[in-house]
GROMACS .gro file of C-alpha atoms in nm:
model
  435
    1MET     CA    1   0.000   0.000   0.000
    2ARG     CA    2   0.091   0.347   0.030
    3LYS     CA    3   0.344   0.271   0.303
    4ARG     CA    4   0.534   0.045   0.065
    5SER     CA    5   0.535   0.288  -0.230
    6LEU     CA    6   0.700   0.582  -0.064
    7ARG     CA    7   0.998   0.415   0.098
    8GLY     CA    8   1.317   0.589   0.008
    9ILE     CA    9   1.183   0.939  -0.064
   10ALA     CA   10   1.389   1.204   0.114
   11VAL     CA   11   1.256   1.325   0.448
   12LEU     CA   12   1.292   1.697   0.430
   13LEU     CA   13   0.959   1.848   0.538
   14ALA     CA   14   0.991   2.037   0.862
   15ALA     CA   15   0.702   2.083   1.101
   16GLY     CA   16   0.573   2.434   1.130
   17ILE     CA   17   0.782   2.572   0.845
   18THR     CA   18   0.591   2.871   0.713
   19LEU     CA   19   0.594   2.916   0.340
   20ALA     CA   20   0.448   3.212   0.154
   21GLY     CA   21   0.219   3.079  -0.115
   22CYS     CA   22  -0.118   3.078  -0.281
   23SER     CA   23  -0.299   2.936  -0.576
   24GLY     CA   24  -0.513   2.972  -0.878
   25GLY     CA   25  -0.840   2.803  -0.959
   26GLY     CA   26  -1.015   3.130  -1.030
   27GLY     CA   27  -1.095   3.092  -1.400
   28THR     CA   28  -1.236   2.808  -1.602
   29SER     CA   29  -0.884   2.670  -1.651
   30PRO     CA   30  -0.639   2.639  -1.359
   31ALA     CA   31  -0.368   2.676  -1.621
   32ASP     CA   32  -0.459   3.043  -1.657
   33PRO     CA   33  -0.600   3.143  -1.316
   34LYS     CA   34  -0.734   3.496  -1.272
   35PRO     CA   35  -0.763   3.585  -0.901
   36ASP     CA   36  -1.030   3.853  -0.945
   37ALA     CA   37  -1.249   3.618  -1.148
   38ALA     CA   38  -1.247   3.348  -0.886
   39LYS     CA   39  -1.554   3.474  -0.701
   40PRO     CA   40  -1.761   3.793  -0.695
   41ASP     CA   41  -1.609   3.879  -0.357
   42ALA     CA   42  -1.253   3.798  -0.464
   43ALA     CA   43  -1.128   4.139  -0.350
   44ALA     CA   44  -1.230   4.054   0.005
   45LYS     CA   45  -0.998   3.755  -0.006
   46ARG     CA   46  -0.696   3.984  -0.029
   47GLU     CA   47  -0.672   4.001   0.350
   48PRO     CA   48  -0.371   3.799   0.476
   49VAL     CA   49  -0.468   3.440   0.543
   50THR     CA   50  -0.280   3.129   0.659
   51VAL     CA   51  -0.362   2.785   0.520
   52LYS     CA   52  -0.235   2.493   0.730
   53LEU     CA   53  -0.145   2.188   0.523
   54ALA     CA   54  -0.083   1.870   0.724
   55ALA     CA   55   0.136   1.604   0.561
   56HIS     CA   56   0.383   1.333   0.657
   57ASN     CA   57   0.743   1.449   0.630
   58SER     CA   58   0.841   1.159   0.400
   59VAL     CA   59   0.636   1.269   0.103
   60LEU     CA   60   0.767   1.602  -0.025
   61THR     CA   61   1.109   1.760   0.001
   62ALA     CA   62   1.156   2.124   0.098
   63GLU     CA   63   1.266   2.197  -0.258
   64GLU     CA   64   0.950   2.035  -0.397
   65ILE     CA   65   0.734   2.246  -0.165
   66LYS     CA   66   0.910   2.556  -0.292
   67THR     CA   67   0.886   2.453  -0.657
   68TYR     CA   68   0.531   2.317  -0.665
   69ILE     CA   69   0.360   2.530  -0.401
   70THR     CA   70   0.543   2.839  -0.281
   71ASP     CA   71   0.691   2.990  -0.595
   72PRO     CA   72   0.406   2.936  -0.843
   73VAL     CA   73   0.125   3.041  -0.611
   74ALA     CA   74   0.305   3.348  -0.474
   75LYS     CA   75   0.275   3.504  -0.818
   76LEU     CA   76  -0.104   3.490  -0.791
   77TYR     CA   77  -0.198   3.509  -0.424
   78PRO     CA   78   0.085   3.657  -0.216
   79HIS     CA   79  -0.160   3.721   0.068
   80ILE     CA   80  -0.191   3.346   0.136
   81THR     CA   81   0.067   3.181   0.361
   82VAL     CA   82   0.091   2.803   0.357
   83GLN     CA   83   0.203   2.654   0.687
   84ILE     CA   84   0.325   2.296   0.668
   85VAL     CA   85   0.237   2.074   0.965
   86ASP     CA   86   0.441   1.753   0.991
   87ILE     CA   87   0.207   1.478   1.108
   88ALA     CA   88   0.508   1.254   1.172
   89GLU     CA   89   0.615   1.481   1.458
   90LYS     CA   90   0.525   1.382   1.813
   91GLY     CA   91   0.200   1.543   1.916
   92LYS     CA   92   0.112   1.634   1.557
   93THR     CA   93  -0.066   1.322   1.432
   94LEU     CA   94  -0.408   1.389   1.288
   95PRO     CA   95  -0.597   1.256   1.596
   96GLU     CA   96  -0.373   1.466   1.822
   97LEU     CA   97  -0.435   1.778   1.613
   98VAL     CA   98  -0.809   1.716   1.634
   99ALA     CA   99  -0.792   1.663   2.012
  100ALA     CA  100  -0.598   1.987   2.047
  101LYS     CA  101  -0.854   2.168   1.829
  102ASP     CA  102  -0.574   2.258   1.592
  103ILE     CA  103  -0.732   2.112   1.281
  104PRO     CA  104  -0.547   2.182   0.954
  105ASP     CA  105  -0.718   2.335   0.653
  106ILE     CA  106  -0.583   2.067   0.419
  107TYR     CA  107  -0.500   1.708   0.509
  108ALA     CA  108  -0.263   1.544   0.261
  109ASN     CA  109  -0.237   1.167   0.241
  110PHE     CA  110  -0.305   0.871   0.012
  111PRO     CA  111  -0.660   0.752  -0.065
  112LEU     CA  112  -0.646   0.442   0.157
  113ASN     CA  113  -0.548   0.667   0.449
  114LEU     CA  114  -0.857   0.886   0.413
  115ASN     CA  115  -1.052   0.656   0.646
  116ASP     CA  116  -0.885   0.822   0.946
  117TYR     CA  117  -0.979   1.164   0.812
  118VAL     CA  118  -1.341   1.055   0.767
  119GLN     CA  119  -1.370   0.877   1.103
  120LEU     CA  120  -1.245   1.186   1.282
  121GLY     CA  121  -1.531   1.386   1.134
  122LEU     CA  122  -1.311   1.599   0.907
  123ALA     CA  123  -1.464   1.509   0.569
  124TYR     CA  124  -1.577   1.802   0.357
  125ASN     CA  125  -1.776   1.783   0.034
  126MET     CA  126  -1.570   1.971  -0.223
  127ASP     CA  127  -1.824   1.928  -0.504
  128GLU     CA  128  -1.989   2.268  -0.451
  129MET     CA  129  -1.656   2.447  -0.433
  130ILE     CA  130  -1.547   2.278  -0.757
  131LYS     CA  131  -1.859   2.425  -0.919
  132THR     CA  132  -1.814   2.768  -0.761
  133TYR     CA  133  -1.459   2.799  -0.885
  134LYS     CA  134  -1.545   2.644  -1.223
  135PHE     CA  135  -1.264   2.396  -1.170
  136ASP     CA  136  -1.249   2.163  -1.471
  137LEU     CA  137  -1.251   1.817  -1.315
  138ASN     CA  138  -1.237   1.659  -1.661
  139ARG     CA  139  -0.869   1.756  -1.686
  140ILE     CA  140  -0.792   1.491  -1.421
  141GLN     CA  141  -0.779   1.120  -1.505
  142PRO     CA  142  -1.114   0.977  -1.383
  143GLU     CA  143  -0.954   0.683  -1.199
  144PHE     CA  144  -0.812   0.928  -0.945
  145VAL     CA  145  -1.149   1.085  -0.874
  146GLU     CA  146  -1.320   0.747  -0.838
  147SER     CA  147  -1.042   0.610  -0.617
  148ILE     CA  148  -1.058   0.906  -0.378
  149LYS     CA  149  -1.431   0.841  -0.331
  150ILE     CA  150  -1.363   0.471  -0.275
  151GLY     CA  151  -1.081   0.541  -0.031
  152SER     CA  152  -1.299   0.773   0.175
  153SER     CA  153  -1.610   0.549   0.143
  154LEU     CA  154  -1.808   0.860   0.053
  155ASP     CA  155  -2.024   0.931  -0.251
  156TYR     CA  156  -1.884   1.282  -0.287
  157LEU     CA  157  -1.537   1.416  -0.356
  158THR     CA  158  -1.352   1.512  -0.040
  159GLY     CA  159  -1.012   1.574  -0.200
  160LEU     CA  160  -0.816   1.614  -0.522
  161PRO     CA  161  -0.498   1.431  -0.629
  162MET     CA  162  -0.157   1.603  -0.644
  163PHE     CA  163   0.061   1.336  -0.809
  164ASN     CA  164   0.058   0.961  -0.856
  165GLN     CA  165   0.294   0.677  -0.774
  166SER     CA  166   0.327   0.446  -1.073
  167PHE     CA  167   0.511   0.121  -1.154
  168ALA     CA  168   0.728  -0.025  -1.431
  169LEU     CA  169   0.960  -0.321  -1.487
  170PHE     CA  170   1.331  -0.248  -1.429
  171TYR     CA  171   1.593  -0.460  -1.604
  172ASN     CA  172   1.973  -0.494  -1.605
  173LYS     CA  173   2.095  -0.434  -1.960
  174ASP     CA  174   2.447  -0.564  -1.898
  175LEU     CA  175   2.318  -0.888  -1.749
  176PHE     CA  176   2.095  -0.943  -2.051
  177GLY     CA  177   2.391  -0.879  -2.276
  178ARG     CA  178   2.609  -1.129  -2.091
  179MET     CA  179   2.343  -1.396  -2.118
  180ALA     CA  180   2.269  -1.316  -2.483
  181THR     CA  181   1.900  -1.265  -2.417
  182PRO     CA  182   1.687  -0.994  -2.587
  183PHE     CA  183   1.572  -0.709  -2.362
  184PRO     CA  184   1.212  -0.703  -2.240
  185LYS     CA  185   0.978  -0.469  -2.430
  186ASP     CA  186   0.688  -0.238  -2.353
  187GLY     CA  187   0.346  -0.405  -2.351
  188MET     CA  188   0.453  -0.752  -2.238
  189THR     CA  189   0.234  -0.981  -2.028
  190TRP     CA  190   0.347  -1.145  -1.705
  191GLU     CA  191   0.366  -1.478  -1.890
  192GLN     CA  192   0.601  -1.330  -2.150
  193VAL     CA  193   0.817  -1.180  -1.878
  194ARG     CA  194   0.825  -1.515  -1.701
  195ASP     CA  195   0.953  -1.681  -2.018
  196ILE     CA  196   1.244  -1.437  -2.018
  197ALA     CA  197   1.301  -1.491  -1.645
  198VAL     CA  198   1.341  -1.865  -1.699
  199LYS     CA  199   1.629  -1.796  -1.941
  200MET     CA  200   1.792  -1.551  -1.701
  201THR     CA  201   1.776  -1.774  -1.391
  202ARG     CA  202   2.097  -1.975  -1.357
  203SER     CA  203   2.420  -2.019  -1.162
  204GLU     CA  204   2.757  -1.920  -1.305
  205GLY     CA  205   3.084  -1.975  -1.123
  206GLY     CA  206   2.895  -2.053  -0.806
  207VAL     CA  207   2.706  -1.721  -0.825
  208PRO     CA  208   2.325  -1.748  -0.850
  209TYR     CA  209   2.144  -1.518  -1.091
  210TRP     CA  210   1.768  -1.471  -1.076
  211GLY     CA  211   1.534  -1.369  -1.353
  212LEU     CA  212   1.247  -1.184  -1.191
  213TRP     CA  213   1.104  -1.031  -0.877
  214PRO     CA  214   0.737  -0.939  -0.938
  215ASP     CA  215   0.688  -0.805  -0.581
  216GLY     CA  216   0.421  -0.936  -0.344
  217VAL     CA  217   0.103  -1.102  -0.462
  218TYR     CA  218  -0.095  -0.805  -0.332
  219ARG     CA  219   0.042  -0.612  -0.631
  220GLY     CA  220  -0.129  -0.859  -0.858
  221ALA     CA  221  -0.451  -0.808  -0.665
  222TYR     CA  222  -0.424  -0.432  -0.711
  223GLN     CA  223  -0.370  -0.472  -1.083
  224ALA     CA  224  -0.675  -0.696  -1.123
  225SER     CA  225  -0.885  -0.475  -0.889
  226LEU     CA  226  -0.974  -0.775  -0.672
  227PRO     CA  227  -1.194  -0.695  -0.371
  228TRP     CA  228  -1.047  -0.747  -0.024
  229ALA     CA  229  -1.377  -0.814   0.151
  230ASP     CA  230  -1.751  -0.786   0.108
  231PHE     CA  231  -1.800  -0.480   0.325
  232ASN     CA  232  -2.178  -0.482   0.286
  233ALA     CA  233  -2.199  -0.827   0.444
  234ASN     CA  234  -1.872  -0.786   0.643
  235LYS     CA  235  -1.738  -1.114   0.509
  236PRO     CA  236  -1.406  -1.219   0.354
  237VAL     CA  237  -1.389  -1.302  -0.017
  238PHE     CA  238  -1.057  -1.479  -0.072
  239GLN     CA  239  -1.204  -1.821  -0.160
  240THR     CA  240  -1.307  -1.715  -0.509
  241GLN     CA  241  -1.193  -1.820  -0.853
  242ALA     CA  242  -1.044  -1.478  -0.920
  243TRP     CA  243  -0.814  -1.505  -0.618
  244LYS     CA  244  -0.724  -1.864  -0.706
  245ASP     CA  245  -0.633  -1.758  -1.059
  246LEU     CA  246  -0.415  -1.477  -0.927
  247PHE     CA  247  -0.234  -1.707  -0.683
  248ALA     CA  248  -0.170  -1.957  -0.963
  249MET     CA  249  -0.028  -1.689  -1.192
  250TRP     CA  250   0.189  -1.531  -0.921
  251TYR     CA  251   0.311  -1.875  -0.809
  252ASP     CA  252   0.436  -1.938  -1.164
  253LEU     CA  253   0.622  -1.605  -1.160
  254TYR     CA  254   0.815  -1.713  -0.851
  255LYS     CA  255   0.837  -2.089  -0.895
  256ILE     CA  256   1.112  -2.094  -1.156
  257PRO     CA  257   1.380  -2.363  -1.111
  258GLY     CA  258   1.653  -2.204  -0.902
  259TYR     CA  259   1.426  -1.927  -0.766
  260ALA     CA  260   1.551  -1.715  -0.478
  261PRO     CA  261   1.497  -1.827  -0.117
  262LYS     CA  262   1.255  -1.663   0.123
  263GLY     CA  263   1.391  -1.344   0.270
  264THR     CA  264   1.598  -1.247  -0.034
  265ASN     CA  265   1.664  -0.872  -0.056
  266TYR     CA  266   1.568  -0.835  -0.420
  267THR     CA  267   1.652  -0.466  -0.446
  268LYS     CA  268   2.005  -0.540  -0.324
  269GLU     CA  269   2.034  -0.828  -0.569
  270PHE     CA  270   1.925  -0.604  -0.856
  271ASN     CA  271   2.154  -0.317  -0.758
  272GLU     CA  272   2.449  -0.556  -0.732
  273GLY     CA  273   2.383  -0.719  -1.068
  274ARG     CA  274   2.241  -1.060  -0.974
  275LEU     CA  275   1.872  -0.998  -1.054
  276ALA     CA  276   1.769  -0.946  -1.415
  277MET     CA  277   1.425  -0.784  -1.373
  278MET     CA  278   1.219  -0.639  -1.091
  279SER     CA  279   0.896  -0.454  -1.043
  280GLY     CA  280   0.952  -0.104  -0.909
  281SER     CA  281   0.777   0.227  -0.850
  282THR     CA  282   0.858   0.589  -0.922
  283SER     CA  283   1.020   0.587  -0.578
  284THR     CA  284   1.246   0.304  -0.698
  285LEU     CA  285   1.323   0.512  -1.005
  286LYS     CA  286   1.438   0.801  -0.788
  287ASN     CA  287   1.651   0.568  -0.575
  288MET     CA  288   1.823   0.432  -0.886
  289LEU     CA  289   1.998   0.767  -0.928
  290ALA     CA  290   2.220   0.674  -0.633
  291VAL     CA  291   2.315   0.332  -0.770
  292LYS     CA  292   2.659   0.338  -0.928
  293ASP     CA  293   2.786   0.133  -1.223
  294LEU     CA  294   2.454  -0.028  -1.308
  295ASN     CA  295   2.331  -0.019  -1.667
  296TRP     CA  296   1.955  -0.031  -1.618
  297ASP     CA  297   1.641   0.067  -1.804
  298VAL     CA  298   1.264   0.019  -1.772
  299VAL     CA  299   0.970  -0.105  -1.973
  300THR     CA  300   0.599  -0.085  -1.900
  301TYR     CA  301   0.458  -0.278  -1.606
  302PRO     CA  302   0.366  -0.630  -1.725
  303GLN     CA  303   0.001  -0.693  -1.800
  304ASN     CA  304  -0.242  -0.947  -1.664
  305PRO     CA  305  -0.454  -1.062  -1.963
  306LYS     CA  306  -0.758  -1.038  -1.736
  307ALA     CA  307  -0.689  -0.665  -1.700
  308PRO     CA  308  -0.552  -0.573  -2.046
  309GLY     CA  309  -0.357  -0.249  -2.066
  310VAL     CA  310  -0.366  -0.196  -1.690
  311GLY     CA  311  -0.054  -0.134  -1.483
  312GLN     CA  312  -0.085  -0.079  -1.110
  313ARG     CA  313  -0.365   0.077  -0.911
  314VAL     CA  314  -0.409   0.444  -0.826
  315ASP     CA  315  -0.172   0.559  -0.550
  316SER     CA  316  -0.221   0.934  -0.560
  317PHE     CA  317  -0.111   1.183  -0.296
  318THR     CA  318  -0.441   1.353  -0.217
  319LEU     CA  319  -0.521   1.700  -0.081
  320ALA     CA  320  -0.842   1.705   0.123
  321ILE     CA  321  -0.999   2.019   0.272
  322THR     CA  322  -1.133   1.975   0.626
  323ALA     CA  323  -1.491   2.053   0.721
  324GLN     CA  324  -1.369   2.264   1.016
  325SER     CA  325  -1.145   2.488   0.805
  326LYS     CA  326  -1.227   2.859   0.824
  327GLN     CA  327  -1.016   2.918   0.512
  328LYS     CA  328  -1.184   2.688   0.264
  329ASP     CA  329  -1.165   2.931  -0.027
  330ALA     CA  330  -0.797   2.995   0.022
  331ALA     CA  331  -0.738   2.622   0.072
  332PHE     CA  332  -0.911   2.544  -0.256
  333GLN     CA  333  -0.703   2.810  -0.431
  334VAL     CA  334  -0.387   2.644  -0.300
  335ILE     CA  335  -0.503   2.308  -0.436
  336SER     CA  336  -0.605   2.460  -0.769
  337VAL     CA  337  -0.265   2.609  -0.841
  338ILE     CA  338  -0.097   2.275  -0.763
  339LEU     CA  339  -0.323   2.126  -1.029
  340SER     CA  340  -0.248   2.394  -1.290
  341ASP     CA  341  -0.088   2.283  -1.614
  342GLU     CA  342   0.230   2.472  -1.523
  343VAL     CA  343   0.285   2.303  -1.189
  344GLN     CA  344   0.184   1.961  -1.315
  345ARG     CA  345   0.428   2.000  -1.604
  346LEU     CA  346   0.706   2.090  -1.357
  347MET     CA  347   0.624   1.781  -1.152
  348SER     CA  348   0.621   1.559  -1.459
  349ARG     CA  349   0.957   1.689  -1.577
  350ASP     CA  350   1.101   1.629  -1.230
  351GLY     CA  351   0.979   1.270  -1.212
  352ARG     CA  352   0.654   1.319  -1.020
  353LEU     CA  353   0.374   1.156  -1.216
  354SER     CA  354   0.107   1.408  -1.319
  355VAL     CA  355  -0.257   1.330  -1.249
  356LEU     CA  356  -0.375   1.517  -1.559
  357LYS     CA  357  -0.497   1.354  -1.880
  358ASP     CA  358  -0.276   1.577  -2.094
  359THR     CA  359  -0.046   1.340  -2.284
  360ALA     CA  360   0.197   1.622  -2.368
  361ILE     CA  361   0.257   1.671  -1.994
  362GLN     CA  362   0.279   1.296  -1.937
  363ASN     CA  363   0.533   1.260  -2.216
  364GLU     CA  364   0.768   1.506  -2.044
  365PHE     CA  365   0.802   1.272  -1.747
  366GLY     CA  366   1.156   1.281  -1.607
  367SER     CA  367   1.293   1.513  -1.876
  368ASN     CA  368   1.456   1.745  -1.618
  369VAL     CA  369   1.651   1.463  -1.451
  370PRO     CA  370   1.995   1.405  -1.607
  371GLY     CA  371   2.011   1.049  -1.474
  372TYR     CA  372   1.704   0.956  -1.678
  373LYS     CA  373   1.847   1.066  -2.011
  374SER     CA  374   1.833   0.783  -2.266
  375LYS     CA  375   1.611   0.583  -2.026
  376ASN     CA  376   1.260   0.473  -2.123
  377VAL     CA  377   1.111   0.637  -1.811
  378VAL     CA  378   0.801   0.745  -2.001
  379ALA     CA  379   0.702   0.377  -1.962
  380PHE     CA  380   0.571   0.476  -1.617
  381THR     CA  381   0.302   0.690  -1.780
  382LYS     CA  382   0.172   0.446  -2.043
  383PRO     CA  383  -0.045   0.180  -1.870
  384LYS     CA  384  -0.399   0.247  -1.761
  385LEU     CA  385  -0.461   0.272  -1.387
  386ALA     CA  386  -0.658   0.023  -1.183
  387VAL     CA  387  -0.922   0.177  -0.959
  388LEU     CA  388  -0.856   0.147  -0.587
  389GLN     CA  389  -1.019  -0.129  -0.381
  390THR     CA  390  -1.048  -0.032  -0.016
  391PHE     CA  391  -0.912  -0.219   0.290
  392LYS     CA  392  -1.105  -0.011   0.546
  393ASN     CA  393  -0.802  -0.024   0.780
  394LEU     CA  394  -0.788  -0.405   0.778
  395PRO     CA  395  -0.452  -0.588   0.748
  396ALA     CA  396  -0.570  -0.744   0.422
  397ALA     CA  397  -0.244  -0.717   0.227
  398THR     CA  398  -0.046  -0.871   0.512
  399ILE     CA  399  -0.292  -1.158   0.539
  400ILE     CA  400  -0.287  -1.233   0.167
  401ASN     CA  401   0.093  -1.211   0.145
  402GLN     CA  402   0.128  -1.458   0.432
  403ALA     CA  403  -0.115  -1.691   0.257
  404PHE     CA  404   0.086  -1.677  -0.064
  405ASP     CA  405   0.415  -1.737   0.122
  406SER     CA  406   0.264  -2.044   0.288
  407MET     CA  407   0.188  -2.178  -0.058
  408LEU     CA  408   0.526  -2.087  -0.207
  409TYR     CA  409   0.758  -2.179   0.080
  410GLU     CA  410   0.558  -2.425   0.292
  411GLY     CA  411   0.395  -2.627   0.015
  412LYS     CA  412   0.032  -2.556   0.101
  413ASP     CA  413  -0.217  -2.591  -0.179
  414VAL     CA  414  -0.402  -2.284  -0.302
  415ASN     CA  415  -0.736  -2.386  -0.148
  416THR     CA  416  -0.584  -2.429   0.198
  417ALA     CA  417  -0.386  -2.104   0.173
  418LEU     CA  418  -0.689  -1.899   0.075
  419ARG     CA  419  -0.919  -2.070   0.326
  420GLU     CA  420  -0.678  -1.980   0.605
  421ALA     CA  421  -0.658  -1.624   0.469
  422ASP     CA  422  -1.038  -1.606   0.480
  423GLU     CA  423  -1.035  -1.718   0.842
  424LYS     CA  424  -0.782  -1.452   0.940
  425MET     CA  425  -0.973  -1.188   0.751
  426ALA     CA  426  -1.300  -1.285   0.919
  427GLN     CA  427  -1.132  -1.244   1.258
  428ALA     CA  428  -0.993  -0.904   1.159
  429ILE     CA  429  -1.336  -0.787   1.043
  430GLN     CA  430  -1.499  -0.896   1.368
  431GLN     CA  431  -1.230  -0.727   1.574
  432GLN     CA  432  -1.288  -0.404   1.387
  433LEU     CA  433  -1.667  -0.430   1.425
  434SER     CA  434  -1.631  -0.482   1.801
  435LYS     CA  435  -1.440  -0.158   1.854
   0.00000   0.00000   0.00000
């Protein structure tokens, strides 16, 4: 989940840092915001105002805050000050802020983390404000909008996405050259990638080489948009044909003669030249800049034929206004400027995946990063996105990964593994209901 996808991003946000900033959203297009056209009483909004934006310090660097928030919005609304609140700091978690009656104006997190925001009574319906400011929601890829509603379990839009975390398949070009095997290509299926992995898995001079790490089976579930429970009936759903098919496919991806033992650090193996291919996110891409003497590239995330053209699911950093905010208009203006074409283009060029439909912006992905020159990093932007399926704070991914490991490493059959997963999930659901 979201916790997995953001490992490795620099931790540079500082709690309470005050940044001068503001945003557009006044006209029909956030790409050309006109402050005085935002609302009939726009002039009244020129009084100095502070917008508190609460986010975890692992998501954005100080430079990114300056580039994507402070500098662009200061040109339009210099009267708005954005104050960053680090929810990773002791005493500053969202529940603690609510208890202290110090509720932020904007809560920033990933869709699956919006349950906390909703349960604390902070949810605000942004639909009317979107109409008031004539914000063109059609500029945003619809999967993001739908996933935010699913993540919050609400039928209205309580936030807007800032950027997305996407996935691709990394491969070691030198290792492929040594083993005289053609490189993987964009648009391949998991089965095709497995065929390549079989050729790349071998031992040479006592050194084992492995073909593929597809990541945990939960990634396959995300891609196929499999449900994690029947939340209307509060029952588990793992003993279904769809889950059995996924387990069978993922088992084949791992169960290659000579496959790596349990506990293998696949990222280390890839970085040190012993793993031919691995699934990785835009966070992985950023981390690759620090890896020396490795000739790598990427192709599109492999497809499951049951979800043709789909990569991974939506994992968008989301900006949600709180119901208690006294600065809702200013907060929406801050969000609008972040979603302007200019800022989204800057993000795309810097390797942050834009949430806009605009293919011209998408095609500029990573163009500002010297380490991505000659790399096929635009592969991150090509697959369609799977719509989010909610966990509702249940340890569903952990349960399903343990079930798969019991099949792969302990020899359990798929029916037993999924039955035991169902039992654990049923217990987790009952524990949550009893709270």
